[in-house]
Short mmCIF file of C-alpha atoms and ligand atoms in Angstrom, two decimals:
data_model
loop_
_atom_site.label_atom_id
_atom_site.label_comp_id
_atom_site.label_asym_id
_atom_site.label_seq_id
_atom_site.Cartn_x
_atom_site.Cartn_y
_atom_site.Cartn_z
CA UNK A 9 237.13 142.99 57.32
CA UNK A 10 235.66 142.99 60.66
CA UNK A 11 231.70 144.52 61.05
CA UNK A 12 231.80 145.44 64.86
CA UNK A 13 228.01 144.18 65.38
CA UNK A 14 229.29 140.92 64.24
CA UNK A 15 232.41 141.24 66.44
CA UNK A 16 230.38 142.38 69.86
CA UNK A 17 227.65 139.40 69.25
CA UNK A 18 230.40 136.87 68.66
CA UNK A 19 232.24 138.22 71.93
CA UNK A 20 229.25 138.36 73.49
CA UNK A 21 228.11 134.68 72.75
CA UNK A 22 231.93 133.45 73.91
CA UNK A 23 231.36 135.59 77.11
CA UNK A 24 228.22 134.95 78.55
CA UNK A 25 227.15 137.53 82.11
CA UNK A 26 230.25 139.38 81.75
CA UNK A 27 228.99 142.79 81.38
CA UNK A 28 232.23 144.43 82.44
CA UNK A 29 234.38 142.36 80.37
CA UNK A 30 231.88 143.14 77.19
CA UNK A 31 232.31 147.25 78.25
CA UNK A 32 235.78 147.37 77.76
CA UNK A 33 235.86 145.46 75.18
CA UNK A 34 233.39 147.05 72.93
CA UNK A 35 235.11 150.75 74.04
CA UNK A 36 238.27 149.32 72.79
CA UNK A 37 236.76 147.35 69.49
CA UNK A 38 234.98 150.62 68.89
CA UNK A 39 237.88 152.87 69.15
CA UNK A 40 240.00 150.86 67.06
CA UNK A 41 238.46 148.80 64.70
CA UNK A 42 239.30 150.98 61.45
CA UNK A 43 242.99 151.24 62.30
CA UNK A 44 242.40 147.09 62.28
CA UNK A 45 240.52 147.05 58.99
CA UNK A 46 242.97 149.61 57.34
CA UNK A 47 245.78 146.98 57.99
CA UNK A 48 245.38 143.77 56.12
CA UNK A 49 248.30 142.29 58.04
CA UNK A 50 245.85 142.44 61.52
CA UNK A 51 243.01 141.29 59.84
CA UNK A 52 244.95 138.07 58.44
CA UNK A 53 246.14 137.62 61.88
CA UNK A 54 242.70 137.68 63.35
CA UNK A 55 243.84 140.26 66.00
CA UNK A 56 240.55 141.05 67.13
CA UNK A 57 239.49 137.53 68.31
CA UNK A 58 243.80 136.94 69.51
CA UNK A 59 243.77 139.95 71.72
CA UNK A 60 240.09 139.89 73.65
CA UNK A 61 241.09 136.34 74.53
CA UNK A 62 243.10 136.04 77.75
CA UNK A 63 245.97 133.73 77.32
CA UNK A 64 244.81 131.45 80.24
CA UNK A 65 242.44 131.98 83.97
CA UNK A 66 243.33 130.10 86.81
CA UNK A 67 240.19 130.11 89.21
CA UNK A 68 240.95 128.50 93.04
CA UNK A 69 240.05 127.24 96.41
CA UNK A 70 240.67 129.44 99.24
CA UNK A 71 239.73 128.07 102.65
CA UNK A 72 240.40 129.81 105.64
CA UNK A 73 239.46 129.72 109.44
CA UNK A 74 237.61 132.98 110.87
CA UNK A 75 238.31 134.15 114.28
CA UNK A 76 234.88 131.95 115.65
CA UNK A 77 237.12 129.30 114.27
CA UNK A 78 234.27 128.74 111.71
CA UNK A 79 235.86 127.38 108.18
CA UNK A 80 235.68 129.98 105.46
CA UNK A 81 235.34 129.24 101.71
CA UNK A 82 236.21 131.76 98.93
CA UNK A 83 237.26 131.85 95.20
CA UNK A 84 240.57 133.35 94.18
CA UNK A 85 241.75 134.00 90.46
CA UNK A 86 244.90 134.81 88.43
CA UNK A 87 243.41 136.02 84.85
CA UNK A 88 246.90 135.83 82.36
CA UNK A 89 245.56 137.74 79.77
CA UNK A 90 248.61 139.00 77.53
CA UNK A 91 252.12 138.55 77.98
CA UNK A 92 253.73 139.76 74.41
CA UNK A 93 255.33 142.90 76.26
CA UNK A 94 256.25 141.39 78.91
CA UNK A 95 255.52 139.19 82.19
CA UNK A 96 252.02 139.41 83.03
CA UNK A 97 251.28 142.38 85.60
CA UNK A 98 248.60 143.45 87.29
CA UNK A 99 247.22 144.18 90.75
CA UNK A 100 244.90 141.46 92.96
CA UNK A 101 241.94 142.79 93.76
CA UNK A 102 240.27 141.73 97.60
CA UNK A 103 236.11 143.22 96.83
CA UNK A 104 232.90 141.57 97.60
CA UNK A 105 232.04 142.33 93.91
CA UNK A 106 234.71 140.89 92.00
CA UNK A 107 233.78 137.84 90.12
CA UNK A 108 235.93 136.06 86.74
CA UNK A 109 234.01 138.55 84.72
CA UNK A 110 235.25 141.69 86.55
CA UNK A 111 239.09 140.37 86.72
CA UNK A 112 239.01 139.79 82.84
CA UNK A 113 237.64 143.23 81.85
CA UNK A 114 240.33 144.55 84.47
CA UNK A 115 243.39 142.39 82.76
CA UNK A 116 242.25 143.10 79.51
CA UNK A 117 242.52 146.79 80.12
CA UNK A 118 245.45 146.49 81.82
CA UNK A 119 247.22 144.73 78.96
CA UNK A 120 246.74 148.55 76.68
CA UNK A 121 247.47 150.32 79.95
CA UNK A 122 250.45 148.91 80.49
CA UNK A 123 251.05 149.31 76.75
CA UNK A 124 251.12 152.72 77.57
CA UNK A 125 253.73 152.88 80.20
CA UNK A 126 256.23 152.70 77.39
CA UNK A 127 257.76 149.65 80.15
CA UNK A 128 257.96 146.09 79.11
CA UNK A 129 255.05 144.18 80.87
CA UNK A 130 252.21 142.25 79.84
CA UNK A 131 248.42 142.34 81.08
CA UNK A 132 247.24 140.09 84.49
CA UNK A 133 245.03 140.76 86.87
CA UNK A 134 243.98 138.78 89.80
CA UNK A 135 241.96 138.35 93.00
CA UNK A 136 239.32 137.00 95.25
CA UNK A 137 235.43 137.64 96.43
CA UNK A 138 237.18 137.81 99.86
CA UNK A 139 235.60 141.08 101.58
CA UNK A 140 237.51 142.53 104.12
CA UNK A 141 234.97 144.68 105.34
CA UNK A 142 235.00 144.24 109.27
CA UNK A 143 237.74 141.48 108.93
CA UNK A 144 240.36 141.46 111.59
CA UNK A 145 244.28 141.72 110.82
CA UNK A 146 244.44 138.05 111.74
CA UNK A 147 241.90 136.95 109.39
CA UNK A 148 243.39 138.76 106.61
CA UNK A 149 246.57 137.21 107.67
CA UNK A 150 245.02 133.91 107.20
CA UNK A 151 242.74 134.46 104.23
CA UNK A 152 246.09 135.89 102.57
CA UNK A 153 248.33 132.95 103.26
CA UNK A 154 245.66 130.48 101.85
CA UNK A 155 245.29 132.67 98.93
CA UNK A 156 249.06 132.57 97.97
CA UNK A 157 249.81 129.05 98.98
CA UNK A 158 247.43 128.64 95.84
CA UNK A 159 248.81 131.36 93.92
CA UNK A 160 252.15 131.03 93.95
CA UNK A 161 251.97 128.32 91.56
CA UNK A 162 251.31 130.49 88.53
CA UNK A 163 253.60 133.49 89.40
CA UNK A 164 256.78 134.38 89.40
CA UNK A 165 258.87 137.11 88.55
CA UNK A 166 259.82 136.96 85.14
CA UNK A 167 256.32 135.10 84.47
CA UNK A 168 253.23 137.16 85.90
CA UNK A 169 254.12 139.83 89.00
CA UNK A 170 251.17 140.34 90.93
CA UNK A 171 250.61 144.00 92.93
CA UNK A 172 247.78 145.56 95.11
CA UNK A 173 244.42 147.14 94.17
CA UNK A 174 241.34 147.62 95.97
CA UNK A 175 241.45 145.64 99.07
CA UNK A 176 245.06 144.55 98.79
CA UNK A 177 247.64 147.40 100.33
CA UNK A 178 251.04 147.49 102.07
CA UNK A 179 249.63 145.16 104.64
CA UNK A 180 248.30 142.38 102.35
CA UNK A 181 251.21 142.39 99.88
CA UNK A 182 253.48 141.90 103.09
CA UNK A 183 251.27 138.73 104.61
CA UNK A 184 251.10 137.56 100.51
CA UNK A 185 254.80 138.06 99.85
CA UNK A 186 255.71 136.66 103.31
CA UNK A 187 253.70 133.28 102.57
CA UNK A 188 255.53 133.16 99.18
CA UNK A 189 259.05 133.91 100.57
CA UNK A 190 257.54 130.43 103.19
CA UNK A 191 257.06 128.48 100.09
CA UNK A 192 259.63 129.00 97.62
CA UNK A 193 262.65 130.31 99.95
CA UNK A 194 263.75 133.11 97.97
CA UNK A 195 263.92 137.07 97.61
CA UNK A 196 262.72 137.79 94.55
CA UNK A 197 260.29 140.74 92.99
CA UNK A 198 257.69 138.43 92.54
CA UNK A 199 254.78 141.24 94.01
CA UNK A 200 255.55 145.08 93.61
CA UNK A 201 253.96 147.13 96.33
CA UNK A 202 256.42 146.07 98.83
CA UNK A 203 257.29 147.70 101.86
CA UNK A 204 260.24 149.83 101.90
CA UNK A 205 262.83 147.91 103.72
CA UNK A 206 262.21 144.79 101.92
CA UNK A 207 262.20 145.61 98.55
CA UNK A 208 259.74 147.76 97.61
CA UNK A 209 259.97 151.53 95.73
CA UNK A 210 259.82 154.90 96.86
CA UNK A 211 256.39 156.62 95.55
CA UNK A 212 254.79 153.19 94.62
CA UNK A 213 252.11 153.76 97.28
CA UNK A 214 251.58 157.16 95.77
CA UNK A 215 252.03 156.54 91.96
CA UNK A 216 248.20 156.21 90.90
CA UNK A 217 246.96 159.21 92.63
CA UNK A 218 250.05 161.03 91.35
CA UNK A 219 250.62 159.97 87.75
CA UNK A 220 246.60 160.88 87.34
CA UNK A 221 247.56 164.40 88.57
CA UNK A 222 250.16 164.34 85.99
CA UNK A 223 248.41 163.56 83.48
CA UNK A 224 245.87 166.06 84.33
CA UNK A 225 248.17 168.94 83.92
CA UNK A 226 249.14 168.06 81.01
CA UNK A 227 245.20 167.86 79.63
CA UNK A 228 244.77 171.03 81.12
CA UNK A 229 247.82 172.58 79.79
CA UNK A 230 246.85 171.37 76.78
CA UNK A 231 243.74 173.60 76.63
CA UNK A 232 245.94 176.35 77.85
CA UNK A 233 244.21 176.11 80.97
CA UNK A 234 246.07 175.96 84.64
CA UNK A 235 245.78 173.96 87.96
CA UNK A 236 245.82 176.37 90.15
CA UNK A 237 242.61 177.38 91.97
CA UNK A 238 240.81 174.16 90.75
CA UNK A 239 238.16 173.14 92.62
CA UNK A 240 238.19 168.95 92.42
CA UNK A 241 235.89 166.50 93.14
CA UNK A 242 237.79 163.11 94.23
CA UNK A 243 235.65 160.27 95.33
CA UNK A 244 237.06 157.18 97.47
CA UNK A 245 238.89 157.75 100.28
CA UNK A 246 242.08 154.37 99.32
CA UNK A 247 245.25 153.92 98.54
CA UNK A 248 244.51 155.94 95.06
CA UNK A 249 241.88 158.87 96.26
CA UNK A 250 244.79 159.46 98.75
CA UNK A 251 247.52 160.32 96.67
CA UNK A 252 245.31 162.49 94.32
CA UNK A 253 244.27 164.34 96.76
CA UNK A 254 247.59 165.14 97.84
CA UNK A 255 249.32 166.07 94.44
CA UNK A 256 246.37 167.89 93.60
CA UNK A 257 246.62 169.98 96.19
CA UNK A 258 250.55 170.34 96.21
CA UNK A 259 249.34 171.51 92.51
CA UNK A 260 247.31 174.13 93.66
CA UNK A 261 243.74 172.70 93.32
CA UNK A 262 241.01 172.60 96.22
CA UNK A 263 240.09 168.89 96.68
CA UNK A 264 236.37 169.57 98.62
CA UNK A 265 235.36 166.13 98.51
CA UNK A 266 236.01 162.20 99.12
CA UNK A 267 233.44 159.52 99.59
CA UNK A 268 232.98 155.97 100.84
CA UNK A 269 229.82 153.62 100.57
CA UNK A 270 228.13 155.40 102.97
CA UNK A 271 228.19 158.69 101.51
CA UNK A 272 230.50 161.74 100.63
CA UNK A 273 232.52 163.97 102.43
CA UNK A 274 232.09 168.07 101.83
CA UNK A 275 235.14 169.93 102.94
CA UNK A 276 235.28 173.60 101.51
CA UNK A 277 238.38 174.04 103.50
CA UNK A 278 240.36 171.36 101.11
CA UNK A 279 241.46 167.91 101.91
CA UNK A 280 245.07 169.28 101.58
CA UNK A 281 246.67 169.29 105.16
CA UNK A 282 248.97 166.07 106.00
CA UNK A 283 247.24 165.37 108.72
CA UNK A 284 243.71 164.90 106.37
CA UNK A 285 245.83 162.97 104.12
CA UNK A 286 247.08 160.46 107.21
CA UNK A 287 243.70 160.13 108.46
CA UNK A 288 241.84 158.85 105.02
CA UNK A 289 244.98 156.26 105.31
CA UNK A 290 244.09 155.13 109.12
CA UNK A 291 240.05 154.83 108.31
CA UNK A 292 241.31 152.92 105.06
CA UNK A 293 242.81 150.63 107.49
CA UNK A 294 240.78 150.47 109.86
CA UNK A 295 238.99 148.21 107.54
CA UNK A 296 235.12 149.63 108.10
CA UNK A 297 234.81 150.69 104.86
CA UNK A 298 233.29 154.43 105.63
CA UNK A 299 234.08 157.92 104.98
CA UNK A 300 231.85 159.31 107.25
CA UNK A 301 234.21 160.22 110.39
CA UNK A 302 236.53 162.13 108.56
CA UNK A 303 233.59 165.10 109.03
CA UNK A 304 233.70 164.77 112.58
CA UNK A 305 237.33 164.67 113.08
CA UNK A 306 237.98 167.86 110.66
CA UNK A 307 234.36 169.60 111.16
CA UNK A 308 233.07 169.00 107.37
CA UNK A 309 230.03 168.20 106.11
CA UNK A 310 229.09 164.39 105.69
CA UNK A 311 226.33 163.49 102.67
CA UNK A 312 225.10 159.74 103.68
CA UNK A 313 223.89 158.08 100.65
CA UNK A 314 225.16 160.23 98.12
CA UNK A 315 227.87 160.46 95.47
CA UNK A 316 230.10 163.64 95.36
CA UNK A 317 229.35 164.21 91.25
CA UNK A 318 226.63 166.89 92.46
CA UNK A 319 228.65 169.59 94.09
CA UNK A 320 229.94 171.98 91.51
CA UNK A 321 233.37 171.45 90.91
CA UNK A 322 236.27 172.19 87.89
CA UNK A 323 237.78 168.98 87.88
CA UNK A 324 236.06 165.75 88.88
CA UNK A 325 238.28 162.18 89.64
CA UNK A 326 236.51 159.48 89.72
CA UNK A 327 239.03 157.11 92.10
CA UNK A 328 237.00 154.25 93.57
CA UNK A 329 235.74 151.02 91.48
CA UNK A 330 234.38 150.79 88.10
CA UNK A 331 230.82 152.18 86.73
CA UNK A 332 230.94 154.73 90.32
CA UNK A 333 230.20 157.95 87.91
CA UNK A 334 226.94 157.40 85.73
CA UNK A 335 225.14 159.41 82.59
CA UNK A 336 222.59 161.41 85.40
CA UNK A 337 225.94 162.33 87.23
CA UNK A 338 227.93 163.07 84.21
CA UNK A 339 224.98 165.12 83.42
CA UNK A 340 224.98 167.01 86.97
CA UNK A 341 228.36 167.35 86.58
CA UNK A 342 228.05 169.31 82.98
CA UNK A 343 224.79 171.63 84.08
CA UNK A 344 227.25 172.64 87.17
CA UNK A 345 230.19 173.39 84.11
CA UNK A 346 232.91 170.63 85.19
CA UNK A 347 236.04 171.40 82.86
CA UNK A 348 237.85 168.15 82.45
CA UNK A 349 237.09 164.69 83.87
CA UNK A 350 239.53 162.23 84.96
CA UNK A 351 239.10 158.61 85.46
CA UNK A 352 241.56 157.38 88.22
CA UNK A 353 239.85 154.16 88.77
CA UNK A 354 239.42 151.95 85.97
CA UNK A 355 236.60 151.95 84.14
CA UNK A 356 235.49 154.11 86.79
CA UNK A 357 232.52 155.67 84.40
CA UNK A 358 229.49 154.04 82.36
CA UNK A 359 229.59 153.57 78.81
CA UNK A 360 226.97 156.48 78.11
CA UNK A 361 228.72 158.56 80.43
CA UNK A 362 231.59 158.43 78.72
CA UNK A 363 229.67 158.92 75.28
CA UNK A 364 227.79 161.73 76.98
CA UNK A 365 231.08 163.64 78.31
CA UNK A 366 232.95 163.09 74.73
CA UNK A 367 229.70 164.23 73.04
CA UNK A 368 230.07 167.45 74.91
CA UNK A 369 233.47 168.02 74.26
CA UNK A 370 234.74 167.88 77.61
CA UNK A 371 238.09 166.95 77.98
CA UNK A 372 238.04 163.36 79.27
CA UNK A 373 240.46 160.94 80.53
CA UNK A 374 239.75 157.59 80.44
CA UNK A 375 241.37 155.10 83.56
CA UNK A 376 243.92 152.99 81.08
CA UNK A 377 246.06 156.11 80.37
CA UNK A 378 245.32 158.79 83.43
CA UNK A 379 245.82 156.08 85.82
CA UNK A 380 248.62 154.45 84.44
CA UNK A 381 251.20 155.84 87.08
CA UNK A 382 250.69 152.87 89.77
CA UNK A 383 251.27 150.09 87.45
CA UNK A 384 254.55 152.11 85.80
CA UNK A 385 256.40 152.53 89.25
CA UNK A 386 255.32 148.25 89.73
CA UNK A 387 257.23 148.60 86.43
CA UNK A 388 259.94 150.24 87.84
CA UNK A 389 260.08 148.55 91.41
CA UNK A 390 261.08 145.17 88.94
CA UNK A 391 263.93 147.37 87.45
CA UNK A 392 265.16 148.24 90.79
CA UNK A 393 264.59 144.47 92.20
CA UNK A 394 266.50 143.20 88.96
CA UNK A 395 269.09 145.45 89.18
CA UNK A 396 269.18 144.57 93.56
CA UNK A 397 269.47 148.84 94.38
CA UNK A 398 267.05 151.37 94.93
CA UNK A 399 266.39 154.46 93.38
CA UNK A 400 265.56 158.08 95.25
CA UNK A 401 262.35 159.47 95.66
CA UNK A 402 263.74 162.12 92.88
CA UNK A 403 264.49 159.82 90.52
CA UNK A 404 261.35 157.78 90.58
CA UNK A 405 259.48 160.60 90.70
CA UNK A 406 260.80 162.07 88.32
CA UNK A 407 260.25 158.46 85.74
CA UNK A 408 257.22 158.78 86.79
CA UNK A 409 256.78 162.22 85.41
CA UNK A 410 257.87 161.43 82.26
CA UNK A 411 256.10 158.19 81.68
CA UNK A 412 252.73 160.28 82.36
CA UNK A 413 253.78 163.30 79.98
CA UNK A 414 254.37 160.37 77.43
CA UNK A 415 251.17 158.96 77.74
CA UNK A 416 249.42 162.22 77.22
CA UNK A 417 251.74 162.83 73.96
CA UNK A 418 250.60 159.09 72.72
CA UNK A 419 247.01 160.37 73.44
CA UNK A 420 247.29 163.74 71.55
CA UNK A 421 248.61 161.88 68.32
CA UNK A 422 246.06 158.71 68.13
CA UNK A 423 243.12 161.04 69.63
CA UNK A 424 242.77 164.26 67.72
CA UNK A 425 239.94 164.77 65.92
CA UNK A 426 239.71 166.90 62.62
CA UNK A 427 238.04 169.92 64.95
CA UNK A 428 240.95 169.99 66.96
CA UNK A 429 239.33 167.79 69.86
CA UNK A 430 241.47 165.52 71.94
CA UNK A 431 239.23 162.18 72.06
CA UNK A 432 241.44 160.88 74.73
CA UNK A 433 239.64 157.51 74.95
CA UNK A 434 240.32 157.02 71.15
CA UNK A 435 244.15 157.96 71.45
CA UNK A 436 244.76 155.62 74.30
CA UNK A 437 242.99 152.78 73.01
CA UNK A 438 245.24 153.09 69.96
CA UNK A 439 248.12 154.24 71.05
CA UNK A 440 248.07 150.94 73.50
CA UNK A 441 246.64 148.60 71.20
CA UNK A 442 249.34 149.35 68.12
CA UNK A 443 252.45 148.38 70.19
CA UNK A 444 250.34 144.80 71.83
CA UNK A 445 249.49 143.94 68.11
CA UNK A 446 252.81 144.52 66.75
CA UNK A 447 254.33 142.50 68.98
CA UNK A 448 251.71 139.49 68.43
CA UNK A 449 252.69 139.85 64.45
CA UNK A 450 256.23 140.22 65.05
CA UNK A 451 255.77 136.84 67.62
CA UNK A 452 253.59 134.26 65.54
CA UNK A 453 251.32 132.09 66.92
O1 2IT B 20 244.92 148.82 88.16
C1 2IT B 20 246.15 148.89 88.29
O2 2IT B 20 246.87 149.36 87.40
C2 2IT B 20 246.74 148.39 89.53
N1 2IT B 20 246.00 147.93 90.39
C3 2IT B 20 248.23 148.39 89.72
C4 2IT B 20 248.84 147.18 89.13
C5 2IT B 20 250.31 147.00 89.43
O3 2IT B 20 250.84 145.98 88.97
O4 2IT B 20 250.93 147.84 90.07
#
């Protein structure tokens, strides 16, 4: 029988200043640590200890030469953490923040996420303290090849298939994959988030923003509830805040905000034109890091220094980087009568804001299921490298579609509560941590 006091200090002793990694964990222990103790087979296996262990971390030198010509020193890491689905998979993240401790939390909840994609693929994740705030495109082209001459060691594409997250788009998977394709001389689907004409899939860029839209239709269905006339609070202004916005407006919701680290971005109007939606993609890569012209270009109100959880909204979206939504936001969010919350990013609320939002009875989405959609068209970019064709934009779309509705049907039978409550974070950390486990069993040790 596992006590989870016992568990968390244990973990915690093993684990030492990673807070992230200890979040995620203890919201997963938490959530399904009686299904564990109800199954003697799990408990025997010591499933608990098996599966918040990654299988290995690779931690690297990455020296590069600035555009002073100045020598540049960061870290880069490949976390493996679980591979009984399937190759490991998971995005490489390029943030001033990101340290070992932030890459395992982010594989370990990757490893249920992708759980939930009903696709065959294991947990990674990946990245470097590399900040490409200000950086030009030839540094990035430099840091990048560095960073894969390194990497390319431990990947490969029926071992552990690397993608994008934040930091690493269209542009950096191009300069990684092109210093792989250098190295090892072959065409293979070693990253997903390739560019169209060499390999990549139609609505990968989009997938996040629009599986989480998926998903949210089907939580507000779910309360009988519809889309249309939303008003939605999205923060970030990426690679995922831009395809939310867009679905959720092609849904019928009013998107009035974004936000960067300067501030957030009021637009009452909507950000639901295609020419909004182009421009949060050209100050993404512009690679300065701030929201704030977008209010100058389209005549809408910029907030420096402020997150968008205060303006009174239906729907809020948390798409940016983990932690971003806290309890005194949650709690603005409630007093101004927010309907359902979705996490897009991972992780992308506190621990007692989550607790806080369930407590209320709010409909709430956590990041491993809503946000699922990316990861599951990486999934099926390797199906269409494999297979050497390419599917329409219909047809992935459409995959897409279903994987999300699937999700949300794994979520409704783990998650509801005897009052008729869908605990979403309870149904997805089940749902994803049944099929992991039963594949450790089934695969001995
Ligand atoms: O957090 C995520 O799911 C991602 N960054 C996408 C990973 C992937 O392999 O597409």
């Amino acid at each position: 029988m596992y006590r989870l006091d016992e568990f968390m200090a244990d973990l915690e002793r093993k684990n030492p200043a990673e807070p992230e990694f200890i979040q995620a964990a203890r919201e997963v222990v938490e959530s399904i640590i009686d299904v564990v103790n109800d199954n003697p087979a799990y408990v025997h296996a010591k499933i608990l200890e098996r599966i918040t262990e990654p299988d290995r971390v690779y931690s690297f030198k990455v020296e590069w030469e600035d555009d002073n010509g100045d020598v540049q020193v960061n870290r880069g890491y490949r976390v493996q953490f679980n591979n009984a689905l399937g190759p490991y998979k998971g995005g490489l993240r390029f943030h001033a923040s990101v340290t070992l401790g932030s890459l395992k939390f982010l594989g370990f909840e990757q490893t249920f996420k992708n759980s939930l994609t009903t696709l065959p693929l294991g947990g990674g994740k990946g990245g470097s303290d590399f900040n490409p705030r200000g950086k030009s495109d030839n540094e990035i082209l430099r840091f990048c090849r560095s960073f894969m001459t390194e990497l390319q060691k431990y990947i490969g594409p029926n071992t552990d298939v690397p993608a994008g997250d934040i930091g690493v788009g269209a542009r950096e998977i191009g300069y990684l994959y092109g210093q792989y394709k250098r190295l090892q001389a072959e065409n293979t689907g070693v990253l997903t988030g390739k560019g169209r004409s060499w390999g990549g899939s139609l609505i990968r860029p989009e997938a996040t923003g629009f599986g989480s839209m998926y998903f949210a239709e089907e939580m507000v269905k779910a309360h009988g509830d519809t889309f249309e006339g939303k008003r939605v609070a999205i923060s970030g202004f990426g690679n995922v805040a831009w395809g939310a916005a867009m679905k959720a407006s092609m849904l019928g919701a009013k998107v009035v905000t974004i936000s960067g680290p300067d501030g957030y971005i009021l637009d009452e109007e909507g950000v639901n034109t295609p020419e909004k939606w182009a421009y949060m993609v050209a100050l993404r890569n512009s690679n300065n890091d701030v929201v704030a012209p977008y209010a100058k270009r389209f005549n809408a109100k910029f907030i420096p220094n402020r997150k968008p959880w205060e303006v009174k909204v239906d729907m809020a979206f948390p798409c940016a980087i983990q932690n971003e939504l806290n309890l005194d936001d949650a709690k603005t969010l409630v007093a101004n009568g927010v309907k359902y919350v979705v996490e897009t990013s991972n992780m992308g609320c506190t621990a007692d804001a989550v607790t806080f939002i369930l407590n209320q009875k709010i409909p709430f989405g956590p990041g491993k299921a809503a946000n699922a959609g990316g990861v599951a068209v990486s999934g099926l970019e390797m199906s269409q490298n494999a297979m050497k064709l390419s599917w329409s934009e219909e047809e992935v779309d459409a995959k897409l579609h279903t994987i999300m509705k699937s999700i949300h049907s794994s979520c409704i039978e783990h998650g509801t509560e005897s009052d008729g409550y869908i605990n979403y974070v309870r149904g997805a950390n089940i749902a994803g941590f049944k099929k992991v486990a039963d594949a450790m069993l089934d695969l001995g040790y």
